[in-house]
C-alpha positions in Angstrom: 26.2 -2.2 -0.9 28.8 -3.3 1.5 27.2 -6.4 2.3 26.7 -7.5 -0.7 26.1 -11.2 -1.3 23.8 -14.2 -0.2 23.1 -13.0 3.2 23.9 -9.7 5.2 22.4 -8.8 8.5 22.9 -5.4 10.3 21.4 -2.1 10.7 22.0 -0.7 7.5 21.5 2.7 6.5 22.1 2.0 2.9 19.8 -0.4 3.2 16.8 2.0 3.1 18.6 4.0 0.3 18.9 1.1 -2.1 15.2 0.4 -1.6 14.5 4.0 -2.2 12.8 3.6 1.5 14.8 6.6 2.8 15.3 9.6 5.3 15.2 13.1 5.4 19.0 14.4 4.6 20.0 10.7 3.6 21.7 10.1 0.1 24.1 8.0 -1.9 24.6 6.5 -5.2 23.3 2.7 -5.9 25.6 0.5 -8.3 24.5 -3.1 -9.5 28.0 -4.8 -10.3 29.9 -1.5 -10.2 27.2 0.4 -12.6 25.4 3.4 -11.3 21.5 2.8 -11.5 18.7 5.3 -10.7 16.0 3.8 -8.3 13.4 5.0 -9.7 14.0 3.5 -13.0 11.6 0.0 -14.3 14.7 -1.4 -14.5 16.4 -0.7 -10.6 12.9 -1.9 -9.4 12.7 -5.4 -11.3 16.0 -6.5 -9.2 14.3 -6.4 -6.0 11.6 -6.4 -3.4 11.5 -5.1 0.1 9.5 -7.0 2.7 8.4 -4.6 6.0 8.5 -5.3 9.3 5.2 -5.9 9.9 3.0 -8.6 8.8 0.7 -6.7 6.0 -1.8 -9.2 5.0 -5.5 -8.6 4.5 -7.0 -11.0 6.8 -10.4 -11.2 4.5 -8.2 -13.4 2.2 -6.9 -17.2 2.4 -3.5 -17.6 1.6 -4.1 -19.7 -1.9 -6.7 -16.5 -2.5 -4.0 -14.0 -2.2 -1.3 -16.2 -3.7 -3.3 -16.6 -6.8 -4.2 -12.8 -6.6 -1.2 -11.9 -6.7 0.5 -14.3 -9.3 -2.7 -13.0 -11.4 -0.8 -9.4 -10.8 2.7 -10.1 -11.4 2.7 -12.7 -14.1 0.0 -11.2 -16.3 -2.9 -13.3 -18.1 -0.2 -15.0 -20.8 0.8 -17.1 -18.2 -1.9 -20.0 -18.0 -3.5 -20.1 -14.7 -2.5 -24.1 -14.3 1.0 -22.6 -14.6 0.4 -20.3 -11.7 -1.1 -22.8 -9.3 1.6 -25.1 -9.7 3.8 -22.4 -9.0 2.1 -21.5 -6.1 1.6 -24.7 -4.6 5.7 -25.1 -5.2 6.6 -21.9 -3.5 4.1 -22.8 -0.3 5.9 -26.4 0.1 9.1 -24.6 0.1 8.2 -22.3 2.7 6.2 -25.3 4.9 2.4 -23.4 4.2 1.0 -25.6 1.6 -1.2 -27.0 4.2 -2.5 -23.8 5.3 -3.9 -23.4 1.4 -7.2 -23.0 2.6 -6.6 -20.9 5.8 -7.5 -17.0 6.3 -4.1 -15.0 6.5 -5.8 -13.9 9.7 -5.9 -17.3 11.7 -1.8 -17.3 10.3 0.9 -17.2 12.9 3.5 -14.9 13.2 6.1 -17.0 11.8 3.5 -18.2 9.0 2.8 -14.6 8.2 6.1 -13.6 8.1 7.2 -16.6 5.3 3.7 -15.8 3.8 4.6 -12.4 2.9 7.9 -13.6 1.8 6.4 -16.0 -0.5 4.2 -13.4 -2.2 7.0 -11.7 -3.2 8.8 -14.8 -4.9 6.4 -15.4 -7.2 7.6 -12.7 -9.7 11.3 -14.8 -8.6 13.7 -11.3 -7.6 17.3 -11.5 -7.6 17.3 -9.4 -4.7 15.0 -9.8 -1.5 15.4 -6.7 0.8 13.8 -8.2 4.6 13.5 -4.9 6.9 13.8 -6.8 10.9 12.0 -10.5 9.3 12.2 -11.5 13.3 11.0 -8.8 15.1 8.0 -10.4 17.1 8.6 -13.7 16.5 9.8 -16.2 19.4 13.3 -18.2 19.2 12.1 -21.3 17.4 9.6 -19.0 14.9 13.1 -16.8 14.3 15.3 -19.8 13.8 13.2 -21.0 11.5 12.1 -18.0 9.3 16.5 -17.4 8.8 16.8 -20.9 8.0 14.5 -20.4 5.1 15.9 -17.3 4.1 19.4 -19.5 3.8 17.7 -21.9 1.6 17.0 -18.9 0.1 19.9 -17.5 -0.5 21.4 -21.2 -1.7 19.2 -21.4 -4.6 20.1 -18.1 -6.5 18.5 -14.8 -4.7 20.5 -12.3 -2.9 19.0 -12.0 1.1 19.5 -8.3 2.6 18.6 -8.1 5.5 18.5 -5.8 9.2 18.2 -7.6 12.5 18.7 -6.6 16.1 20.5 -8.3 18.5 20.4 -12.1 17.1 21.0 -15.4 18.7 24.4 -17.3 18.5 22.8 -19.9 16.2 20.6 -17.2 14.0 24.0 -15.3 13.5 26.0 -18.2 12.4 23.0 -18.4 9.7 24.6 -15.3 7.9 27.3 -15.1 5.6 28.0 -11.5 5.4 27.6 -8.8 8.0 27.4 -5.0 7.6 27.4 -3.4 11.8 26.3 -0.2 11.6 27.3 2.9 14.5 26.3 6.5 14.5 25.9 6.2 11.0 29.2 4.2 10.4 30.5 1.4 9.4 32.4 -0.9 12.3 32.7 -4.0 10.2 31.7 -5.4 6.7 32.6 -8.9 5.8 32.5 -12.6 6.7 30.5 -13.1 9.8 33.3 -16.4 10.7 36.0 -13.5 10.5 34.0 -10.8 13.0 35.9 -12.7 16.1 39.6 -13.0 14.5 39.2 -9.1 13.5 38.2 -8.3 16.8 41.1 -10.0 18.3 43.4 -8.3 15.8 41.8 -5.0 17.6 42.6 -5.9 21.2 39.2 -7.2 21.8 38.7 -10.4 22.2 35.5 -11.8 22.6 34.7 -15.1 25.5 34.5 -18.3 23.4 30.8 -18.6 25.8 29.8 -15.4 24.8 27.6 -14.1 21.7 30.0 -12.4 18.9 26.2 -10.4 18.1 26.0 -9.5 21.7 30.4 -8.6 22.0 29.7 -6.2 18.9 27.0 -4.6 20.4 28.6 -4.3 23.9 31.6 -2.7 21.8 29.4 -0.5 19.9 27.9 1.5 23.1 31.6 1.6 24.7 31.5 -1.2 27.3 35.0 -2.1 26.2 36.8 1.5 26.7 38.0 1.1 22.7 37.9 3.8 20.5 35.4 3.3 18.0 36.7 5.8 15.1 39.6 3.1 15.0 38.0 0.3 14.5 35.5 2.0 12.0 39.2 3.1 10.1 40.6 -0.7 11.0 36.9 -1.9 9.4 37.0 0.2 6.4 40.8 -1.1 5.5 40.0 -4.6 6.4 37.0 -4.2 3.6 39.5 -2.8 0.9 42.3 -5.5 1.2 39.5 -7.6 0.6 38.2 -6.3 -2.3 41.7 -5.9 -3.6 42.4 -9.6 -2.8 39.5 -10.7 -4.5 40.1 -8.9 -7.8 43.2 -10.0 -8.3 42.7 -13.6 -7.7 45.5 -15.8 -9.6 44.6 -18.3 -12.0 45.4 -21.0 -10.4 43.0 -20.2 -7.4 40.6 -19.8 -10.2 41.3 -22.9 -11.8 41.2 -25.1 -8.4 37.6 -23.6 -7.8 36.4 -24.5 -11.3 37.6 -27.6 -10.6 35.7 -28.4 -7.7 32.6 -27.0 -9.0 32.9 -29.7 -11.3 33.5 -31.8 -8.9 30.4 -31.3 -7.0 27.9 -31.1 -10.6 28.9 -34.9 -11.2 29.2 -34.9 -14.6 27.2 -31.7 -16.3 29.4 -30.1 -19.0 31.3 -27.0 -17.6 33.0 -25.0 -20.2 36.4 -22.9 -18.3 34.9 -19.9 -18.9 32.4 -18.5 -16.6 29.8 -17.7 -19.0 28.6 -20.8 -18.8 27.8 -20.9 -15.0 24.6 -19.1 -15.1 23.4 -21.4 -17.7 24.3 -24.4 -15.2 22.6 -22.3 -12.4 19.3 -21.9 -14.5 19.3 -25.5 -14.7 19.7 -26.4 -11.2 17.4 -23.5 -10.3 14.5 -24.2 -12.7 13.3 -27.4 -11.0 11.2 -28.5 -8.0 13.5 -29.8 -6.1 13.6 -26.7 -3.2 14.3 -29.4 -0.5 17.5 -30.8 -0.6 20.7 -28.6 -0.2 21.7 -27.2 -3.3 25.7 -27.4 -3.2 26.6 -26.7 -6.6 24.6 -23.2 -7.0 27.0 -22.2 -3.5 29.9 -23.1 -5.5 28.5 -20.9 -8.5 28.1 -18.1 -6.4 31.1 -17.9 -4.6 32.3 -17.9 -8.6 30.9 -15.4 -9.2 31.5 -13.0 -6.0 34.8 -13.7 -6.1 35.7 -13.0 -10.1 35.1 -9.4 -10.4 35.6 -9.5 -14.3 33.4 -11.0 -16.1 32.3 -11.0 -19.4 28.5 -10.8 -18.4 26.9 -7.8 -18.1 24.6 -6.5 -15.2 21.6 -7.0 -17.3 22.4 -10.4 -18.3 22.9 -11.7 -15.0 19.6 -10.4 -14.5 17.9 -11.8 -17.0 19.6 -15.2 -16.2 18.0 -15.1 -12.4 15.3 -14.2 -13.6 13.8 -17.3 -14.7 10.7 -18.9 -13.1 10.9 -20.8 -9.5 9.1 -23.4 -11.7 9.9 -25.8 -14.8 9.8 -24.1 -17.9 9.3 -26.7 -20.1 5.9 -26.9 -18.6 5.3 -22.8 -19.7 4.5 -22.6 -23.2 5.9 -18.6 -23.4 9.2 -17.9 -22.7 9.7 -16.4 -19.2 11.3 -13.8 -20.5 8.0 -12.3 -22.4 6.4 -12.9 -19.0 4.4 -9.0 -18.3 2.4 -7.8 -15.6 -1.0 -7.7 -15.7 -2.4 -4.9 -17.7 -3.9 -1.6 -16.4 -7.6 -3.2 -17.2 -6.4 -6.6 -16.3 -5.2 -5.2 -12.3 -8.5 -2.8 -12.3 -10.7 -5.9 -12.6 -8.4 -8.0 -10.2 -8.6 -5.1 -7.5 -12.2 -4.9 -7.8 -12.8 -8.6 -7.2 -10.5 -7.9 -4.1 -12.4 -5.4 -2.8 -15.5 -7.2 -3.4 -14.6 -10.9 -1.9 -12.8 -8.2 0.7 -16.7 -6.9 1.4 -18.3 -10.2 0.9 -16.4 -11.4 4.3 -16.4 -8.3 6.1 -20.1 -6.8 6.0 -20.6 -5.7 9.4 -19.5 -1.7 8.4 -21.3 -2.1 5.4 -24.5 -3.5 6.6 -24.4 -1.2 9.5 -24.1 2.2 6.6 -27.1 0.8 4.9 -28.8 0.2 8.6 -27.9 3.6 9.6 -29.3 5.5 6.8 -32.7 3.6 6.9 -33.0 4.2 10.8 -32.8 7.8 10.6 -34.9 7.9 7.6 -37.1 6.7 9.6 -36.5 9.1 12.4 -36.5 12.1 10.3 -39.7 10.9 8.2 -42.1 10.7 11.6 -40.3 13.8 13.2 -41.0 15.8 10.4 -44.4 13.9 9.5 -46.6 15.5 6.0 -44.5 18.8 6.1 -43.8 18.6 2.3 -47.0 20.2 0.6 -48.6 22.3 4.2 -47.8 25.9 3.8 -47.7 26.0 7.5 -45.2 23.6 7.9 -42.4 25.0 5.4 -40.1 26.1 7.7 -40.0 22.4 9.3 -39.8 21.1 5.6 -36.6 23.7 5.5 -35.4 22.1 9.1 -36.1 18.7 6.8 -34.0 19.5 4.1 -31.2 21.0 5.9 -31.0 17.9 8.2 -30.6 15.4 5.4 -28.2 17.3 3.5 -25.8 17.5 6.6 -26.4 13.8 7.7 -25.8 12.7 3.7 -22.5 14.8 4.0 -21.3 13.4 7.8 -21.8 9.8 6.3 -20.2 10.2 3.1 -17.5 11.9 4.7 -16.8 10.0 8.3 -17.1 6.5 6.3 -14.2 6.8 4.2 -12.1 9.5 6.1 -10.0 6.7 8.0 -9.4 4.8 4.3 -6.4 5.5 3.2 -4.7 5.6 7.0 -5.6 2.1 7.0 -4.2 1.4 3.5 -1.5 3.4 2.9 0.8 0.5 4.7 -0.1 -1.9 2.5 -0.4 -0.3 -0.6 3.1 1.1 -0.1 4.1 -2.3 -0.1 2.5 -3.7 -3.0 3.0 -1.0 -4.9 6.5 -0.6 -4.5 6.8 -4.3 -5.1 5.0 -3.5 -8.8 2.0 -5.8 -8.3 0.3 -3.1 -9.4 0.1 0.9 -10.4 -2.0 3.7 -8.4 -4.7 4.2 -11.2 -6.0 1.0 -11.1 -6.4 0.8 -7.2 -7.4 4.4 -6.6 -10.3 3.6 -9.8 -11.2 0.5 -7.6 -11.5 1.9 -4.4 -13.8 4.4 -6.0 -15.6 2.5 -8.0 -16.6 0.4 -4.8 -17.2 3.7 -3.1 -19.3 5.9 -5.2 -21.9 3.1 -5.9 -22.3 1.8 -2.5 -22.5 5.4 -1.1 -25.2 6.5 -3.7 -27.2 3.6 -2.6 -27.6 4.6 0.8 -28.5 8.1 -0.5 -31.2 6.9 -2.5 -32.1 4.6 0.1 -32.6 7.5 2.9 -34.3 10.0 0.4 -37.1 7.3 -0.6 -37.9 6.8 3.1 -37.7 10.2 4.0 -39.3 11.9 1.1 -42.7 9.8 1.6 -43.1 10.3 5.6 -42.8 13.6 4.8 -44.8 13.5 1.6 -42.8 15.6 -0.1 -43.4 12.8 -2.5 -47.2 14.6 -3.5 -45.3 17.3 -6.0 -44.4 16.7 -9.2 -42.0 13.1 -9.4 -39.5 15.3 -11.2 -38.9 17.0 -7.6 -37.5 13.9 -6.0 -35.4 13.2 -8.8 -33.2 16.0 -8.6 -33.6 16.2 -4.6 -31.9 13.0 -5.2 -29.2 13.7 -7.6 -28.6 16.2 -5.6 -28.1 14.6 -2.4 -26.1 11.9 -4.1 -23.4 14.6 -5.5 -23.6 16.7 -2.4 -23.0 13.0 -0.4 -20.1 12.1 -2.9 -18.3 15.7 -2.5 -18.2 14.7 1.1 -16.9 11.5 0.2 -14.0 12.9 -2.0 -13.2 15.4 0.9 -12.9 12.6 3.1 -10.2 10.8 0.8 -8.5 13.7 0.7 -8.5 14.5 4.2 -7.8 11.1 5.3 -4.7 10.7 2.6 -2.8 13.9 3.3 -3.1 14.0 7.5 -2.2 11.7 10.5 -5.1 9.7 11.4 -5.8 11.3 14.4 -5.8 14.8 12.6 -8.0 13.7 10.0 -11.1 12.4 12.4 -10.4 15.9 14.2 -10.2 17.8 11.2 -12.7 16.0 9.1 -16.0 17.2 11.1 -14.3 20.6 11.8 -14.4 20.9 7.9 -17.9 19.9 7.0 -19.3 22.3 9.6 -17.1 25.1 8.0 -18.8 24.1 4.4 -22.6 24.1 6.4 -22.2 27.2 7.7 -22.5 29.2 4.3 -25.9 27.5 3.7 -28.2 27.3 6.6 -29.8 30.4 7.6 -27.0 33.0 6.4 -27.9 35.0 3.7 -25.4 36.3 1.3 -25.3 39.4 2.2 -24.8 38.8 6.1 -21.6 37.4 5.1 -18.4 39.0 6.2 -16.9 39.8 2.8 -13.3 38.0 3.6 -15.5 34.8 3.8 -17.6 35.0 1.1 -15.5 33.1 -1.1 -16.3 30.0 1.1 -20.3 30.5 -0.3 -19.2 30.1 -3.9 -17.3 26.9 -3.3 -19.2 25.3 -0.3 -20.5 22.1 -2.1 -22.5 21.8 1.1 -24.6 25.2 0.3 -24.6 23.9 -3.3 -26.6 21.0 -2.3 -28.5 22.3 0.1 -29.5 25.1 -2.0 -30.4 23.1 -5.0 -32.8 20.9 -3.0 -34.3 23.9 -2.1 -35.4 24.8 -5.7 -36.0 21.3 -6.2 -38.5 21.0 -3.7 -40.1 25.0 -3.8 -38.8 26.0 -7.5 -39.1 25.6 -11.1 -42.6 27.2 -10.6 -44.4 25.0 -8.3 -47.9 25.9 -7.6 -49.5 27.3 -4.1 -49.0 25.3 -1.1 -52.0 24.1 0.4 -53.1 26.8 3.6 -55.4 24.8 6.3 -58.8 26.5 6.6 -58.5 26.6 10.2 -55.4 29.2 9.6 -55.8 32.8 9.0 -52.8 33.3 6.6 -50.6 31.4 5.3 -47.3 33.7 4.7 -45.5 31.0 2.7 -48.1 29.8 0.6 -46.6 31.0 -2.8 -43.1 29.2 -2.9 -41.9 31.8 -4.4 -42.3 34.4 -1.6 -40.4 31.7 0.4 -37.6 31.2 -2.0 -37.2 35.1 -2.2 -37.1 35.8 1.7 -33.9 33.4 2.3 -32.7 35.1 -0.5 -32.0 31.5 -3.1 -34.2 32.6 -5.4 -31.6 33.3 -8.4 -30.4 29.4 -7.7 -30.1 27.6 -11.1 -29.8 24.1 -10.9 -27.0 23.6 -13.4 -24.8 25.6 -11.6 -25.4 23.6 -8.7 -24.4 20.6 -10.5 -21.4 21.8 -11.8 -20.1 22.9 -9.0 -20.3 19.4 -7.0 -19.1 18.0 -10.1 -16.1 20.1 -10.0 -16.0 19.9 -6.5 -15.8 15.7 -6.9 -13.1 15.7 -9.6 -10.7 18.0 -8.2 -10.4 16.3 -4.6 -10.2 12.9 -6.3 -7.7 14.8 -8.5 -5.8 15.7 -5.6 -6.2 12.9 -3.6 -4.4 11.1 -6.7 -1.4 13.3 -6.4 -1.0 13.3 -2.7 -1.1 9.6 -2.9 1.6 9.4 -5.7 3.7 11.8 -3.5 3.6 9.4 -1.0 4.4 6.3 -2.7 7.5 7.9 -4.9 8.9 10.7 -2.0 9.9 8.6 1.1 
């Protein structure tokens, strides 16, 4: 990138490319010192992190809970957790949160949030931090501070990338490097101390009481009646002669900087070759001491920005930077063996997440569990002893119908608005590798599925004995059961899927509007009343599956007579049979209505997999 170097500011459409964060129609080419590297590769993705805009914290979570949580992500189990918390508490003194240890990210301000989600992303200690607007909402003294630590930052190894809009005089004196972007192009690249001298050198010279941010910007909308395709050409040749003067920097120049880098390391052993400065930087890097200035790592960077042959490679320099934030003497394993957690490893970690996650925020749970017992309830007096009076079977139909739908709505509408809530964050931690999409998509379900087939089972008990459908055989129930778990659980996979591939608006609309599609090929429409373009929908409807199969749970497998009141006549649907055989569900077998919710489950979750993936990898 243009702006290469400790810190760059500017809105930078490369920016989004090198992150793999990109547009529609955008492209280019990404080179780590002057090789061509694919962003997708392990490799492209170890150099850096990207940190968004927004503050995407879970607020269920304390800041040493999430800290550990994700150290326990990034640095693997090899790493002894002693290790870790030493690390962590090092990297929250650095960024002035190690007393808010104990504190919910929720109660965090915005400047705490911001350097909280920057600390998260230093544990697995990137060469490269990309910060997308780090002081959008924040006031002046939150913004001063949050660039000031991102110049600390930048003094003790990493490389800061950064956009921002419209800084302060002092906030812009904090950059090194600046990349202005207009209509796409570049105005000017280079020292931010040289913006005003090339300026002048263009016929626009900036107040010495005015902002140089706030003079670019004014010369970027055309206050200054200047032709902006020459100063883009004027910026692009000023870049050039730079790079030329750089590369071609005499010995002696070279020489006199050694010489004061030694200077300013008092007395370490510097051999004239630069291979031995990232050595030097390692050592200056690898201790505690994030609080005073360090002076000799600026000198070894300048070094090494302004030699452009060198005879370290890419990888090695890498490597070098890589190297814990903490002492490494006190690490048994090399850093350099330090992996990831595994995929087991990040399953189990996400499942404690989701469960501590729960643990705090009850409410929706406690009020799905609430929900399904009060209109068990409901539907168990409403439809009072219908289950064994031959009198009563079309309310016991009514009965049946009315807890498959409800069992559907809930395990649909509950998790529809999931992954529009997630998606933000997980893009963020995924992209950031603390983890892959298997794990987390396996512990969101695994959450799920139990929880939802709970409050199944819980409704069906209630209902099934006010309605004494409970007097049959107990063999009855238990596939009414199963099957309102699988039919509740289709619904539930829909609702992933729904709520993963649409707008959130969209999918609440659309989510309802596809459950009653599903109903409709079930309840009180015969096969053969079906118009034969639709009939398709009746062999896939998981809802007419379910609701089917509770049918012949309840009134098939050769159930005896129903009982007829003596005070009645005749009782038309005494024989079960003669019932099953008028709406035409007779020829139901059971294990095809398994299988097909079965299917019906794997495929969406299936699907919801791959639209997830798409997402993450296709920005």
């Amino acid at each position: 990138m243009g702006c290469w170097g400790k810190m760059c500011a500017g809105g930078i459409t490369r920016f989004f490319i090198a992150t793999r964060y990109r547009a529609t129609g955008v492209s280019g080419d990404i080179k780590v010192n002057g090789k061509e590297m694919s962003p997708s590769s392990e490799r492209f993705r170890q150099l850096l992190c990207y940190i968004h805009q927004d503050d995407l914290l879970r607020p269920q979570l304390m800041v040493g809970e999430i800290m550990l949580m994700a150290a326990h992500l990034k640095l693997g189990f090899k790493v002894t957790k002693a290790y870790k918390i030493d690390l962590i508490k090092h990297i929250l003194s650095l960024l002035g949160l190690d007393h808010r240890y104990n504190v919910y990210t929720a109660k965090l301000s915005g400047g705490q949030k911001k350097r909280l989600a920057i600390a998260l992303e230093l544990i697995s200690n990137p060469p490269v931090l990309y910060l997308d607007e780090p002081t959008t909402g924040l006031d002046s003294s939150s913004c001063s501070s949050c660039v000031a630590l991102l110049k600390k930052l930048a003094s003790q190894g990493h490389t800061i990338v950064c956009t921002i809009h419209q800084p302060s005089a002092l906030i812009f004196e904090m950059f090194d490097k600046l990349y202005t972007v207009v209509d796409g192009y570049c105005m000017y690249q280079g020292p931010v101390r040289e913006l005003v001298p090339f300026l002048a050198d263009q016929q626009l010279v900036c107040p010495s009481y005015h902002n140089p941010a706030d003079y670019l910007l004014e010369v970027a909308v055309g206050e200054h009646q200047r032709d902006l395709n020459e100063l883009i050409r004027a910026a692009n040749k000023k870049y050039y002669e730079d790079v030329d003067r750089y590369r071609y920097m005499s010995s002696a120049d070279m020489s006199r900087l050694v010489a004061t880098i030694k200077d300013n390391i008092a007395g370490k052993t510097l051999s004239k070759s630069d291979q031995d400065l990232p050595t030097v930087a390692l050592a200056q890097f690898s201790s505690f001491d994030y609080v005073k200035p360090a002076a000799q790592e600026l000198a070894l960077e300048e070094i090494k920005a302004l030699s452009g042959t060198t005879d370290i490679s890419g990888q090695d320099r890498f490597e070098k930077k890589q190297q814990p934030l903490a002492n490494v003497n006190e690490l048994a394993k090399p850093p350099n063996s330090i992996q990831s957690a595994s995929f087991i490893m990040q399953y189990l970690l996400l499942m404690k997440r989701i469960l501590v996650c729960a643990k705090r925020n009850y409410f929706l749970l406690l009020a799905r569990i609430v929900s399904h017992i009060f209109i068990g309830v409901i539907f168990g007096y409403l439809y009072m002893n219908v289950g064994n009076s031959a009198t009563s079977v079309l309310g016991n139909y009514v009965y049946l119908y009315g807890s498959t739908l409800l069992l559907v709505y809930t395990g649909k509408m509950a998790v529809v608005m999931t992954f529009p809530l997630e998606i933000d964050m997980l893009t963020r931690e995924h992209f950031n590798r603390w983890y892959k999409l298997g794990p987390y998509f396996l512990s969101m379900i695994s959450f799920e599925i139990p929880f939802q087939s709970f409050c199944t089972a819980l409704y069906i008990v209630i209902s099934v004995h006010l309605t004494g459908n409970d007097h049959v055989d107990s063999f009855r129930i238990y596939y009414f059961m199963m099957l309102g778990i699988l039919a509740s659980l289709s619904a539930q996979a829909w609702g992933f899927f729904v709520g993963a591939t649409l707008p959130t608006k969209l999918a609440v609309f659309l989510g309802p509007i596809l459950a009653v599609m599903f109903s409709v090929f079930g309840f009180c429409t015969r096969y053969i009343d079906i118009t034969p373009i639709f009939r398709w929908m009746w062999h896939l409807s998981y809802f007419r599956a379910g609701f089917h199969g509770a049918l012949n749970a309840i009134y098939g497998m050769d159930r005896p007579l129903l009982e007829c009141p003596d005070t009645v006549m005749y009782c038309h649907f005494r024989s079960p049979k003669v019932f099953l055989k008028y709406m035409m569900i007779s020829d139901v077998h059971m294990s095809d209505c398994l299988l097909l919710m079965g299917i019906v489950i794997g495929v969406m979750h299936v699907l919801t997999v791959v639209t997830l993936w798409r997402k993450l990898n296709k920005r």
